[in-house]
Short mmCIF file of C-alpha atoms and ligand atoms in Angstrom, two decimals:
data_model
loop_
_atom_site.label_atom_id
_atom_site.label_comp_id
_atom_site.label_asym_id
_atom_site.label_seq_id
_atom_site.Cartn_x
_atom_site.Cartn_y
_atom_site.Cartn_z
CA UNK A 1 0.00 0.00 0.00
CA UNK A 2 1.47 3.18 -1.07
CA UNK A 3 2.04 5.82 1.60
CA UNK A 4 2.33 9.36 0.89
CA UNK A 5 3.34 12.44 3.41
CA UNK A 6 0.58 14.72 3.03
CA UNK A 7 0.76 18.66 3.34
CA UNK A 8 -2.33 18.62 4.58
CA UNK A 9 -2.54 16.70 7.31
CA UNK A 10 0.74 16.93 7.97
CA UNK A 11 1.05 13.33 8.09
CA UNK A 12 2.06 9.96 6.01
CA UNK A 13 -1.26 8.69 4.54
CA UNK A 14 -1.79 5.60 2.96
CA UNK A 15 -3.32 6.17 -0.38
CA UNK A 16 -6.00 4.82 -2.06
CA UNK A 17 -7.97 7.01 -5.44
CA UNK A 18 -11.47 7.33 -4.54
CA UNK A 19 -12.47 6.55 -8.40
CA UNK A 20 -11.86 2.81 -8.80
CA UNK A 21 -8.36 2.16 -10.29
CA UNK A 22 -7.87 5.93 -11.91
CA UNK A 23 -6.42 8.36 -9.66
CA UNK A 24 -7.17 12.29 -10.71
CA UNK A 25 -4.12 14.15 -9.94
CA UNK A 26 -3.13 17.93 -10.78
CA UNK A 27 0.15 19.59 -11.12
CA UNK A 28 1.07 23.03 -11.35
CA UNK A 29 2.68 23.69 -14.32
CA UNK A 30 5.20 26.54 -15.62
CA UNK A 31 4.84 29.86 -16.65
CA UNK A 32 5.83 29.85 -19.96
CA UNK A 33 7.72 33.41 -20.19
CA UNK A 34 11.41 31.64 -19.91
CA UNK A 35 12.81 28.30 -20.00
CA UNK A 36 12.51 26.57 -16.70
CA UNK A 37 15.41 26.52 -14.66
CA UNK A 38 16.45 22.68 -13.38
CA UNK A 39 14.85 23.69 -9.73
CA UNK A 40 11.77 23.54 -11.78
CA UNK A 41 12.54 20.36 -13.23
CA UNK A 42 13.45 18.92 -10.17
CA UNK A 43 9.99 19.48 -8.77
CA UNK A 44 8.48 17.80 -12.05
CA UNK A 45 10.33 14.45 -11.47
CA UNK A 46 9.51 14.28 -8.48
CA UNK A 47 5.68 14.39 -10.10
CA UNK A 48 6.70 11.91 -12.73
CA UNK A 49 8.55 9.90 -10.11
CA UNK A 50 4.78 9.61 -8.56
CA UNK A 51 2.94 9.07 -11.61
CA UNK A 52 4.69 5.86 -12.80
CA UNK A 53 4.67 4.92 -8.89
CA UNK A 54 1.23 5.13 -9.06
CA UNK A 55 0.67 2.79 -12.44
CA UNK A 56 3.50 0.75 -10.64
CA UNK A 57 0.64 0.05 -7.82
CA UNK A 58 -1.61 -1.09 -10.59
CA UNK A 59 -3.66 2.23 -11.02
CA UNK A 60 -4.20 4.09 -14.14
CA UNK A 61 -3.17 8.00 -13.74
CA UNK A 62 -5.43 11.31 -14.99
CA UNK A 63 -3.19 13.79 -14.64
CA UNK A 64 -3.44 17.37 -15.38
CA UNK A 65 -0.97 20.10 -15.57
CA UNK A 66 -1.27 23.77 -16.45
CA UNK A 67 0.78 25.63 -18.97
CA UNK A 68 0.17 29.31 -17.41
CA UNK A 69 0.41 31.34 -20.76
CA UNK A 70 -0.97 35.21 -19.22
CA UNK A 71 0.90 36.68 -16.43
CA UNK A 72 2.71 39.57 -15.66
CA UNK A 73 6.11 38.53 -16.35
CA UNK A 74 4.66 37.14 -19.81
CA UNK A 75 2.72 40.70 -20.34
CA UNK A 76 6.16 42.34 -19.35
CA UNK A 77 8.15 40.82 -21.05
CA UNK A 78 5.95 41.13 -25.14
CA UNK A 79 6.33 44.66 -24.00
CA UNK A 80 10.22 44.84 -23.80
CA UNK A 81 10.37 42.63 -26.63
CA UNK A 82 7.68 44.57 -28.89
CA UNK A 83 6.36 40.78 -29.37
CA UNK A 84 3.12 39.75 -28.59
CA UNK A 85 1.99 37.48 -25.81
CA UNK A 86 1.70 34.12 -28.16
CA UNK A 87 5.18 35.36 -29.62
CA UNK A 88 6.63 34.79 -25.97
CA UNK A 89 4.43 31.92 -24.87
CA UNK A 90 4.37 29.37 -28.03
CA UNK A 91 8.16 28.76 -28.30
CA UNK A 92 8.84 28.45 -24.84
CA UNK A 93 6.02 26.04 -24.61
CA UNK A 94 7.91 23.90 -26.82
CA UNK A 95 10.94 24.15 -24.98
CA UNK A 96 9.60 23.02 -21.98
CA UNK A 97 8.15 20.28 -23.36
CA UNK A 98 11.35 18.84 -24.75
CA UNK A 99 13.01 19.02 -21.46
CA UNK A 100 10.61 16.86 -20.39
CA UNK A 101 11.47 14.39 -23.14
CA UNK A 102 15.18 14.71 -22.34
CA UNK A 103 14.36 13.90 -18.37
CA UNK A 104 12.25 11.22 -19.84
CA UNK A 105 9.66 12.58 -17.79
CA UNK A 106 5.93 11.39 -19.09
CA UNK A 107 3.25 13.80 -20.67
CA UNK A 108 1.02 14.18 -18.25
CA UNK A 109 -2.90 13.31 -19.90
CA UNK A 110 -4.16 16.76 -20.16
CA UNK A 111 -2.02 20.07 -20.32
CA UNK A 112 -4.98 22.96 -20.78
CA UNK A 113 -3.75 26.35 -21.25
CA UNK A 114 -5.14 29.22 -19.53
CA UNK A 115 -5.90 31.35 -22.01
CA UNK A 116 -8.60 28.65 -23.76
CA UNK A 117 -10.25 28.34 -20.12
CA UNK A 118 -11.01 31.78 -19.38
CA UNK A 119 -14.51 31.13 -19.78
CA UNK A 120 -14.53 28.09 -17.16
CA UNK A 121 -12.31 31.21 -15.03
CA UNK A 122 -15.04 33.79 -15.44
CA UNK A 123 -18.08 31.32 -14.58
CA UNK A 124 -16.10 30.12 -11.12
CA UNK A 125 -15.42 34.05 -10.40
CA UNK A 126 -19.40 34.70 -10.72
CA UNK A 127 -20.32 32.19 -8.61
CA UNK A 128 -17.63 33.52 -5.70
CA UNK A 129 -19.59 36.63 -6.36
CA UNK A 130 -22.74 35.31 -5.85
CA UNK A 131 -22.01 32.96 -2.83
CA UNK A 132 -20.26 36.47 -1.19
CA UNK A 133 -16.50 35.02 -1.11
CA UNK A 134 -15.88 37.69 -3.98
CA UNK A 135 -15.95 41.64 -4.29
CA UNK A 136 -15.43 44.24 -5.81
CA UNK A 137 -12.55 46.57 -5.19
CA UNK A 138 -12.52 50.25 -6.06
CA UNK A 139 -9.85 49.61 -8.76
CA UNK A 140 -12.57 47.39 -10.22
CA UNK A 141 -10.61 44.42 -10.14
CA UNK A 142 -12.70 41.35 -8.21
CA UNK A 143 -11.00 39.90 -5.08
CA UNK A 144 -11.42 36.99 -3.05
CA UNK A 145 -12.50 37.69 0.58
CA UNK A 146 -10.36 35.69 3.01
CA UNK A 147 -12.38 36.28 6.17
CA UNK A 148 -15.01 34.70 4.58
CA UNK A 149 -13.28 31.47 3.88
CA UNK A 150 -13.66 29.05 7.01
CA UNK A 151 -10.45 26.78 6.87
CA UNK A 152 -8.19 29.61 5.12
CA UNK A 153 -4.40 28.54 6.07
CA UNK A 154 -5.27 25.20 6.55
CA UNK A 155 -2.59 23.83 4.35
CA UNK A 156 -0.19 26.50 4.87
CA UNK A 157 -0.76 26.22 8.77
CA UNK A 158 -1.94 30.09 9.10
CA UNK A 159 -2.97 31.17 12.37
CA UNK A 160 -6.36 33.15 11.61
CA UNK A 161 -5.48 35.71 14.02
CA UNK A 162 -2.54 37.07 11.66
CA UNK A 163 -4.86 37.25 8.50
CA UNK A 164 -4.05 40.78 7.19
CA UNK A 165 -8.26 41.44 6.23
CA UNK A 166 -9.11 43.91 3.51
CA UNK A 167 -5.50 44.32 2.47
CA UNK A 168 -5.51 43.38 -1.25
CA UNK A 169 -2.67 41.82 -3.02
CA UNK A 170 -2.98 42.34 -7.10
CA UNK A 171 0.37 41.51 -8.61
CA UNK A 172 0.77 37.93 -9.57
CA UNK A 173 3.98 38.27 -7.46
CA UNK A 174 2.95 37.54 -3.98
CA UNK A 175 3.88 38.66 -0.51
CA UNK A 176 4.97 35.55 0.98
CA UNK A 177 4.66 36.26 4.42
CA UNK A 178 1.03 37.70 4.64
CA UNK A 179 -2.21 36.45 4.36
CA UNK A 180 -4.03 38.75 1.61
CA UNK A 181 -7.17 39.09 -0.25
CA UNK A 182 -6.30 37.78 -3.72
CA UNK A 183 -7.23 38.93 -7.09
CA UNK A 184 -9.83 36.77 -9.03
CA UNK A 185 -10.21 38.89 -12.15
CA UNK A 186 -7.49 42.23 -12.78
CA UNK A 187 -9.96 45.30 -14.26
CA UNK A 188 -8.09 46.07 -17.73
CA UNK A 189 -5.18 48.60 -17.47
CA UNK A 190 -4.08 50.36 -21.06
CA UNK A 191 -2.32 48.06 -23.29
CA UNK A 192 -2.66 44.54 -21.56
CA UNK A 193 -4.29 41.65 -23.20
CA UNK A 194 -8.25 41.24 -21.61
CA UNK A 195 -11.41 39.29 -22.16
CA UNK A 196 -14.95 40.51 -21.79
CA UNK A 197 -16.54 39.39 -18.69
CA UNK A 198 -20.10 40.07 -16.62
CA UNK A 199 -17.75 41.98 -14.20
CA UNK A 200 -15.98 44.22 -16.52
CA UNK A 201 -13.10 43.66 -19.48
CA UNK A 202 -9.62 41.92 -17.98
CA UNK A 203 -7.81 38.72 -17.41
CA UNK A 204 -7.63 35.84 -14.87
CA UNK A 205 -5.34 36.03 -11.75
CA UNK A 206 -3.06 33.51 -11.42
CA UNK A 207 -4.58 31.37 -8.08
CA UNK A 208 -8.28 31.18 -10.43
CA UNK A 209 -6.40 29.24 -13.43
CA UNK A 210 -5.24 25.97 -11.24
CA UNK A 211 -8.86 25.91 -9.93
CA UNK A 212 -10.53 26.16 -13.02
CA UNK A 213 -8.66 23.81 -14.88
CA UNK A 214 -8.53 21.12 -12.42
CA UNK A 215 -12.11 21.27 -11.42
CA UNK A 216 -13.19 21.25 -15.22
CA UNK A 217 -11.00 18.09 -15.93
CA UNK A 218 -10.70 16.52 -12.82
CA UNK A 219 -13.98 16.91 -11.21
CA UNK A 220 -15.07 19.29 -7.70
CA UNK A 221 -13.26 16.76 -5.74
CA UNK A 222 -10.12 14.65 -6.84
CA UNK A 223 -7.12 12.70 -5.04
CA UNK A 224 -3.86 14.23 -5.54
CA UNK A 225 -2.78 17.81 -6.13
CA UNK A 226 1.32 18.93 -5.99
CA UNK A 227 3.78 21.24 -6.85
CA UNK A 228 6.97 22.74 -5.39
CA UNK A 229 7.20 23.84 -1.32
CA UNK A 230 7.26 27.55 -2.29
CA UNK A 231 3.88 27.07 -4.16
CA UNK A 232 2.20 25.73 -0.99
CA UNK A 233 1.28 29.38 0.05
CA UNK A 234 -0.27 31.33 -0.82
CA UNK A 235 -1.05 29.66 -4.37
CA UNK A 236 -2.28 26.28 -3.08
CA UNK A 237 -4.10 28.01 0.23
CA UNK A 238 -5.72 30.44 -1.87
CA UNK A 239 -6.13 27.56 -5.02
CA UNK A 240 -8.16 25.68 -1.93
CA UNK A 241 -10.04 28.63 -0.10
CA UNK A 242 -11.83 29.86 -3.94
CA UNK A 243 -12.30 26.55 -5.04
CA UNK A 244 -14.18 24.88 -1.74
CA UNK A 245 -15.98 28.17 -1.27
CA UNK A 246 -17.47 28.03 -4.95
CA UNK A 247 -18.27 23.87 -4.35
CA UNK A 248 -18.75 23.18 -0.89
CA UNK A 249 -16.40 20.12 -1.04
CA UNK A 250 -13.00 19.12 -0.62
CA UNK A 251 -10.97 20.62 -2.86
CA UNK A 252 -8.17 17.63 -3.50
CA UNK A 253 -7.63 15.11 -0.32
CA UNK A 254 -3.73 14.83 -0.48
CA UNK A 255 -1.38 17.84 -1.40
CA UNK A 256 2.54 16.63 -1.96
CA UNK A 257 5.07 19.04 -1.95
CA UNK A 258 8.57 18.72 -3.37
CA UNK A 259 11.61 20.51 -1.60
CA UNK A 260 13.59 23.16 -3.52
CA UNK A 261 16.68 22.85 -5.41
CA UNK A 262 19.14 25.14 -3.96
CA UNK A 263 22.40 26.81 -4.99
CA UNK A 264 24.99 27.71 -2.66
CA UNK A 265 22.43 27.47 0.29
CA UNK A 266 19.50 29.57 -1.83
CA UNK A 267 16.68 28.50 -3.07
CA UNK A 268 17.33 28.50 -7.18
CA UNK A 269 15.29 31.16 -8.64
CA UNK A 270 14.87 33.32 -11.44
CA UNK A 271 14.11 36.27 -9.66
CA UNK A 272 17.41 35.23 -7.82
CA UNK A 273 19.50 35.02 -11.12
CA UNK A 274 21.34 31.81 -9.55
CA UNK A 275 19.68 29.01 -11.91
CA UNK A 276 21.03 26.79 -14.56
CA UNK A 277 18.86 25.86 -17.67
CA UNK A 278 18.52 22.36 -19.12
CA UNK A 279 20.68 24.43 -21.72
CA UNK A 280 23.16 24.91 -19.37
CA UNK A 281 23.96 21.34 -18.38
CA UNK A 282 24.12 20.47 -22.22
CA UNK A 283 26.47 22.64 -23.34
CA UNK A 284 29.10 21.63 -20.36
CA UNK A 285 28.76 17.86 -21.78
CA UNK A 286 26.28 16.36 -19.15
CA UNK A 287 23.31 13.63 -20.10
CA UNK A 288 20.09 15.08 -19.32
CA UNK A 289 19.65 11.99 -17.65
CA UNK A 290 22.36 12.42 -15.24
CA UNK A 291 20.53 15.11 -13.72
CA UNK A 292 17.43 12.94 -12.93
CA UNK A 293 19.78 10.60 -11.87
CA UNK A 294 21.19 13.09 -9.35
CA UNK A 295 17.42 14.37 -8.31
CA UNK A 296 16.22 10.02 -7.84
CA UNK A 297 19.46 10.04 -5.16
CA UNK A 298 17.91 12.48 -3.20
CA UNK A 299 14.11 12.30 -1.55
CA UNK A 300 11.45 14.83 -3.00
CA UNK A 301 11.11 16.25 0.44
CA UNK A 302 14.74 16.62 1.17
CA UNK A 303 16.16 20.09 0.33
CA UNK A 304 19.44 19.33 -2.29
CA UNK A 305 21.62 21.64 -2.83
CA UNK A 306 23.10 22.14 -6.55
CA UNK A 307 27.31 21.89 -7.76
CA UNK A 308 28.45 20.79 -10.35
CA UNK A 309 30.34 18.48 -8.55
CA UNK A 310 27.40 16.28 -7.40
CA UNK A 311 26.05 16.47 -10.80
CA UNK A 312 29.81 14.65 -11.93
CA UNK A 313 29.17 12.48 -9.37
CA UNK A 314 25.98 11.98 -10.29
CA UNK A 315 26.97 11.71 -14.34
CA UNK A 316 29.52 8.94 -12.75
CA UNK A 317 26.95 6.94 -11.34
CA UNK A 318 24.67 7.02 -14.50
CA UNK A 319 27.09 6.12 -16.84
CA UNK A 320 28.84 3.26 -14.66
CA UNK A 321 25.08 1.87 -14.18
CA UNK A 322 24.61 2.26 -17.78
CA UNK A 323 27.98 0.49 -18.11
CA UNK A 324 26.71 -2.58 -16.02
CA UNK A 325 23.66 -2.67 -17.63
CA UNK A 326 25.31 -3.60 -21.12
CA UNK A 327 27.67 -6.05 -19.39
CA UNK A 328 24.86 -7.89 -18.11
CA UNK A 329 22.98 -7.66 -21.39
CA UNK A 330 26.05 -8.89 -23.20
CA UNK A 331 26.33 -11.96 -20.78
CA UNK A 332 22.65 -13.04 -20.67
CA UNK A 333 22.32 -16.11 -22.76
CA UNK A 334 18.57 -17.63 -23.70
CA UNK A 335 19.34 -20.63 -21.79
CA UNK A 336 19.91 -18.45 -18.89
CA UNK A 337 17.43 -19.00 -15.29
CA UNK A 338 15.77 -16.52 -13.87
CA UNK A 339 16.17 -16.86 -9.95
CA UNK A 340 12.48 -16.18 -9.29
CA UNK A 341 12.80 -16.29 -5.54
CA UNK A 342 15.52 -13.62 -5.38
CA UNK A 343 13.64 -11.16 -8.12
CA UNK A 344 10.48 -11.82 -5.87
CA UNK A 345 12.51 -10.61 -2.75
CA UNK A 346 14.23 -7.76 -4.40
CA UNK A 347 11.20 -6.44 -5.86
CA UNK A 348 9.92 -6.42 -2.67
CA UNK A 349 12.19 -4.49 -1.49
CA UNK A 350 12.05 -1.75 -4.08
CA UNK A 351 8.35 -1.91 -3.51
CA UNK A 352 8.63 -0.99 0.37
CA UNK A 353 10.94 1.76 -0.59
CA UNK A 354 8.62 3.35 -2.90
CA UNK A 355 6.00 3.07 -1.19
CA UNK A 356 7.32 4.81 1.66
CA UNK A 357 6.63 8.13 0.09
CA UNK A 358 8.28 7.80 -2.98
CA UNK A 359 11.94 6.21 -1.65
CA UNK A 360 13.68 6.72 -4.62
CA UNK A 361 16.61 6.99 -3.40
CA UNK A 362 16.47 3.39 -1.77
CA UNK A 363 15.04 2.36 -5.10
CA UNK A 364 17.67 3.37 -7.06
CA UNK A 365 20.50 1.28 -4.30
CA UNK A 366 18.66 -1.39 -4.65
CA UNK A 367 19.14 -1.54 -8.60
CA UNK A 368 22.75 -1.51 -7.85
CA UNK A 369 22.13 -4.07 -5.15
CA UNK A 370 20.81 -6.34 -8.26
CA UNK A 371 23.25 -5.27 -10.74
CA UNK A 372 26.64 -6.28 -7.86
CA UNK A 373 24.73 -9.21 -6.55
CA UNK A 374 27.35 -11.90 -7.98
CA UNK A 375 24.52 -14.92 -7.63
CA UNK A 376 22.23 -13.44 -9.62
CA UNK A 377 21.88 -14.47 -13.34
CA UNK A 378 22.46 -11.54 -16.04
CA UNK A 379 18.88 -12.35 -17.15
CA UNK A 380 17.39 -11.81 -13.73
CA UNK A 381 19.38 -8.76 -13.31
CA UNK A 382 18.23 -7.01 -16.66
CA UNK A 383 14.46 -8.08 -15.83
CA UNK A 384 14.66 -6.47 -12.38
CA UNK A 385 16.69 -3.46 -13.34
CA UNK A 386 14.12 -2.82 -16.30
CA UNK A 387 11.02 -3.39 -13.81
CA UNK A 388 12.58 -1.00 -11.35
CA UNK A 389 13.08 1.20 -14.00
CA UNK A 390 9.43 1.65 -14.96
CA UNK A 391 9.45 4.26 -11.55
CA UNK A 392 12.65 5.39 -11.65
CA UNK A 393 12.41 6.17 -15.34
CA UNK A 394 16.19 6.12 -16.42
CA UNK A 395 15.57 4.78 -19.86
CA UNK A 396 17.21 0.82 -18.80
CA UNK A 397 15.20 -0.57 -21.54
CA UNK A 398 17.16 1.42 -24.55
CA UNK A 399 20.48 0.66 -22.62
CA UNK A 400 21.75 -1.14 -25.13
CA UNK A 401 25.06 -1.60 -26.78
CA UNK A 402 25.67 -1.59 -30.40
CA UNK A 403 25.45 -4.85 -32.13
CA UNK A 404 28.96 -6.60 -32.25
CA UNK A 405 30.18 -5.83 -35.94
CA UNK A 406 31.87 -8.58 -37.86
CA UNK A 407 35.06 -7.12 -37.60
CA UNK A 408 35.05 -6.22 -34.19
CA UNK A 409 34.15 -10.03 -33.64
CA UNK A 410 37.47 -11.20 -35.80
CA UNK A 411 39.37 -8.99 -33.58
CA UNK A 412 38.09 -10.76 -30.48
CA UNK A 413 39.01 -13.88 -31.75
CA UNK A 414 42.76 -12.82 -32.88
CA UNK A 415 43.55 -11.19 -29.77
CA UNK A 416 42.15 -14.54 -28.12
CA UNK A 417 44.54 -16.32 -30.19
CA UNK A 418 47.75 -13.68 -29.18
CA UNK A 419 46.92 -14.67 -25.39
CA UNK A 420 47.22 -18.29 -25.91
CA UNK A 421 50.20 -17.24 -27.12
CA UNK A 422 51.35 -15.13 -24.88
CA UNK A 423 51.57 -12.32 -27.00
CA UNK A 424 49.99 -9.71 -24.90
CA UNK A 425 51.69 -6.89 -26.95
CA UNK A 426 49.84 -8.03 -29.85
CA UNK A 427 46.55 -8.44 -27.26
CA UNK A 428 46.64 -5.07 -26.44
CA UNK A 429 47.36 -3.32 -29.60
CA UNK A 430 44.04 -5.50 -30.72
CA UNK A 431 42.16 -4.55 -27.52
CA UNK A 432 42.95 -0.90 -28.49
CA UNK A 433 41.67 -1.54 -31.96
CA UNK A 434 38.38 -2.34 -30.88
CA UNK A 435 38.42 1.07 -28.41
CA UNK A 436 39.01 2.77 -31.75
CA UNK A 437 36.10 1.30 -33.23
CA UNK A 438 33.63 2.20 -29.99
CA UNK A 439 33.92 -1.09 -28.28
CA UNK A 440 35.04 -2.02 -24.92
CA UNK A 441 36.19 -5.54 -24.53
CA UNK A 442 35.94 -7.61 -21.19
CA UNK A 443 37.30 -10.83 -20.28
CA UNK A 444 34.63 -12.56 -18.30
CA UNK A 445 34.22 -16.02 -16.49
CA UNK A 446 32.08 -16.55 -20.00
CA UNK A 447 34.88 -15.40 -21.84
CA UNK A 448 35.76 -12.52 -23.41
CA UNK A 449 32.53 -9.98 -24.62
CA UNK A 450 32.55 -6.80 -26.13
CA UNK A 451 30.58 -3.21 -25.08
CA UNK A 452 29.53 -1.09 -27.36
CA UNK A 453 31.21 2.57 -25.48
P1 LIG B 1 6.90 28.48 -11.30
O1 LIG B 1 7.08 28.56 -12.79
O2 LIG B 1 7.74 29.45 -10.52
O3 LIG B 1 5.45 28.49 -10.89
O4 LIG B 1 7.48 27.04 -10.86
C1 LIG B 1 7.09 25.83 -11.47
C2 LIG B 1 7.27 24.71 -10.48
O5 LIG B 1 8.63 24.63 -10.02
C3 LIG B 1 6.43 24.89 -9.20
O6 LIG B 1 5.95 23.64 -8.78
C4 LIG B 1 7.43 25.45 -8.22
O7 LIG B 1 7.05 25.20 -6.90
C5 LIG B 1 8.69 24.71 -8.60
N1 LIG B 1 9.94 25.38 -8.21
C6 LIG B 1 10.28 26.68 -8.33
N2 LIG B 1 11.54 26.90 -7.88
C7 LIG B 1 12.02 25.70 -7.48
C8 LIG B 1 13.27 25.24 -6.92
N3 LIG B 1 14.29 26.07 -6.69
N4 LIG B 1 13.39 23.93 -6.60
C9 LIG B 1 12.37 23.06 -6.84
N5 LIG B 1 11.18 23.43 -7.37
C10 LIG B 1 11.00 24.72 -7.68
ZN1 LIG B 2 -1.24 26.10 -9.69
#
């Protein structure tokens, strides 16, 4: 039974959908005015991470996340740029989504962009305003009343008493030390993008785009809702407060949070100017993939902090599994066992680990448990690392080497025949051969095999 720590509660749950097998889960997804910085991406593996955890328990995963195309920064920045919003928003759309292919982290079912649900936005707003959780300020923009909401700071953990009441907070940039009434809908101001609406022309606030969205797709009540620690207020207090005042249900039942990625100590930020793209770590020579390696050897609720250093260390680790990997696939033979009683016990193991709130670190020892363990068939270890794999998401099934070329094969043999004879010059000049040609050879208790590098 998977257990998850839970914002909410403040406690590890065990987790169960409440819709049969499908489990409706919503993620908070990027603003698109930049590329994402690899804080960011940390954050969403951790949310993959969960997803294929969650099909590893047998359940079948709706997920939902937002691509937040109208904000300020967006607004801002078509105006430095003299381009307009869709100029700004399209192509970094499509950036973000190939990081995600590089971390091999999964499309998530349904990614709805704000600007095609301001209509769902508007109709939530109205019926805020009708219910009296809405008003309107003298600025004409509509607000969200906070005294009015019953369990405001629930997730968050706000004592009531310091609830600043009637001070309003318009930016999308939010104080993150107050409790504010938020902005629903901003009144137009000269020269932003805006929609007609019952209350006036303008455009959504930010908090009223999660809520929308995941309510339209994912019903008044689902299971799972996450994001990064920094979101949890106000955006997830105030994403809970509009949405249970508008239903009168639970808004979602768990909330997980993943830690930040820091550098030197600070939190990794754009506003901050200390981030790193997924640019970055491809031009200094690094695998994508070495940097989900690094963020599956450290929990989701663990703060890491960012050097290059760990992320060689990290690169080390990848490759050298990546390394085994093709050893083992190069020594499986058909008439190979599987030792059914140790997979059973190993996967049991990895299944405890995940389990306990997503233990990907312990998951990802206990592929290199498999891959040292010297009594364990090559076929055994390639079916175990593979079904590990389908949480941890490394991409074990496409480590493959190269076929064996004919030539590459001859050599083998020759440099066989120079060590019978002793002639280990020869051997190496032939071992080197095969380097030249992208292929490691190995002498194993099999004999000797070759590795595609
Ligand atoms: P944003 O575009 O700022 O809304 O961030 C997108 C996602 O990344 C949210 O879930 C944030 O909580 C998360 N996030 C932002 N900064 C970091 C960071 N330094 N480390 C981990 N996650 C972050
Ligand atoms: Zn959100």
């Amino acid at each position: 039974m998977l257990r998850l720590e839970n914002t909410l509660t403040g406690r590890k749950e065990e987790f169960k959908p409440t819709r049969g097998k499908i489990v409706r889960f919503y993620t908070c997804g990027p603003t698109v005015y930049n590329f994402v910085h690899i804080g960011n991406l940390r954050t969403y593996i951790f949310e993959d991470v969960l997803r294929r955890a969650l099909r590893y328990e047998g359940y079948k995963t709706l997920q939902v996340m937002n691509i937040t195309d109208i904000e300020d920064k967006i607004i801002k920045k078509a105006k430095t740029e003299g381009k307009t919003i869709k100029e700004i928003t399209i192509p970094f759309t499509r950036s973000f989504m190939e990081d995600l292919k590089k971390l091999n982290i999964e499309k998530p079912e349904i990614m709805p962009r704000a600007t095609a649900h301001i209509k769902e936005m508007i109709a939530l707003i109205e019926k805020l305003l009708q219910k009296g959780f809405a008003y309107k300020g003298n600025d004409g923009s509509i607000y969200f009343d906070i005294t009015k909401s019953e369990g405001y700071g629930k997730l968050a953990k706000i004592d009531k008493k310091n609830l600043k009441a009637g001070i309003r907070i318009e930016a999308d940039e939010y104080n993150k030390d107050e409790a504010q009434d938020f902005v629903l809908w901003k009144a137009k101001k000269e020269g932003e993008p805006s929609w007609k609406s019952p209350f006036g022309p303008g455009r959504p606030g930010w908090h009223i785009e999660c809520s929308a969205m995941s309510i339209k797709y994912l019903g008044e009540s689902f299971d799972i809702h996450t994001g990064g620690i920094d979101n949890a207020f106000p955006h997830h207090e105030n994403e809970i407060a509009q949405s249970e005042a508008a239903t009168g249900k639970i808004f979602s039942r768990f909330w997980l949070h993943g830690e930040h990625l820091l550098v030197g100590g600070e939190k990794m930020a754009k506003s901050a100017g200390n981030f790193y793209t997924m640019r970055d770590i491809e031009k200094k020579g690094y695998d994508p993939t070495a940097f989900r390696y690094l963020v599956l050897s450290n929990h989701y609720r663990s703060k890491l902090n960012f050097t290059w250093e760990s992320l060689t260390a990290a690169k080390n680790g990848y490759q050298n599994l990546r390394d085994e990997i093709k050893r083992a696939r190069a020594m499986a033979d058909k008439k190979d066992k599987h030792n059914k009683s140790k997979e059973k016990e190993y996967l049991s193991i990895f299944k405890q680990a995940i389990e306990n709130d997503l233990g990907a670190p312990e998951g990802l020892a206990e592929i290199w448990n498999v891959m040292k363990d010297k009594d364990l068939s090559p076929v055994s270890k390639i079916f175990l690392a593979e079904e590990m794999d389908k949480v941890l998401g490394l991409g074990i099934a496409k480590m493959k080497s190269r076929p064996v070329t004919l030539e590459v094969r001859k050599i083998i043999k020759e440099r066989e025949m120079a060590r019978t004879e002793k002639d280990f010059n020869k051997s190496d000049i032939l071992r080197n051969k095969a380097e030249e040609l992208g292929y490691r050879i190995e002498d194993t208790p099999k004999g000797p095999i070759a590795i595609g590098i």
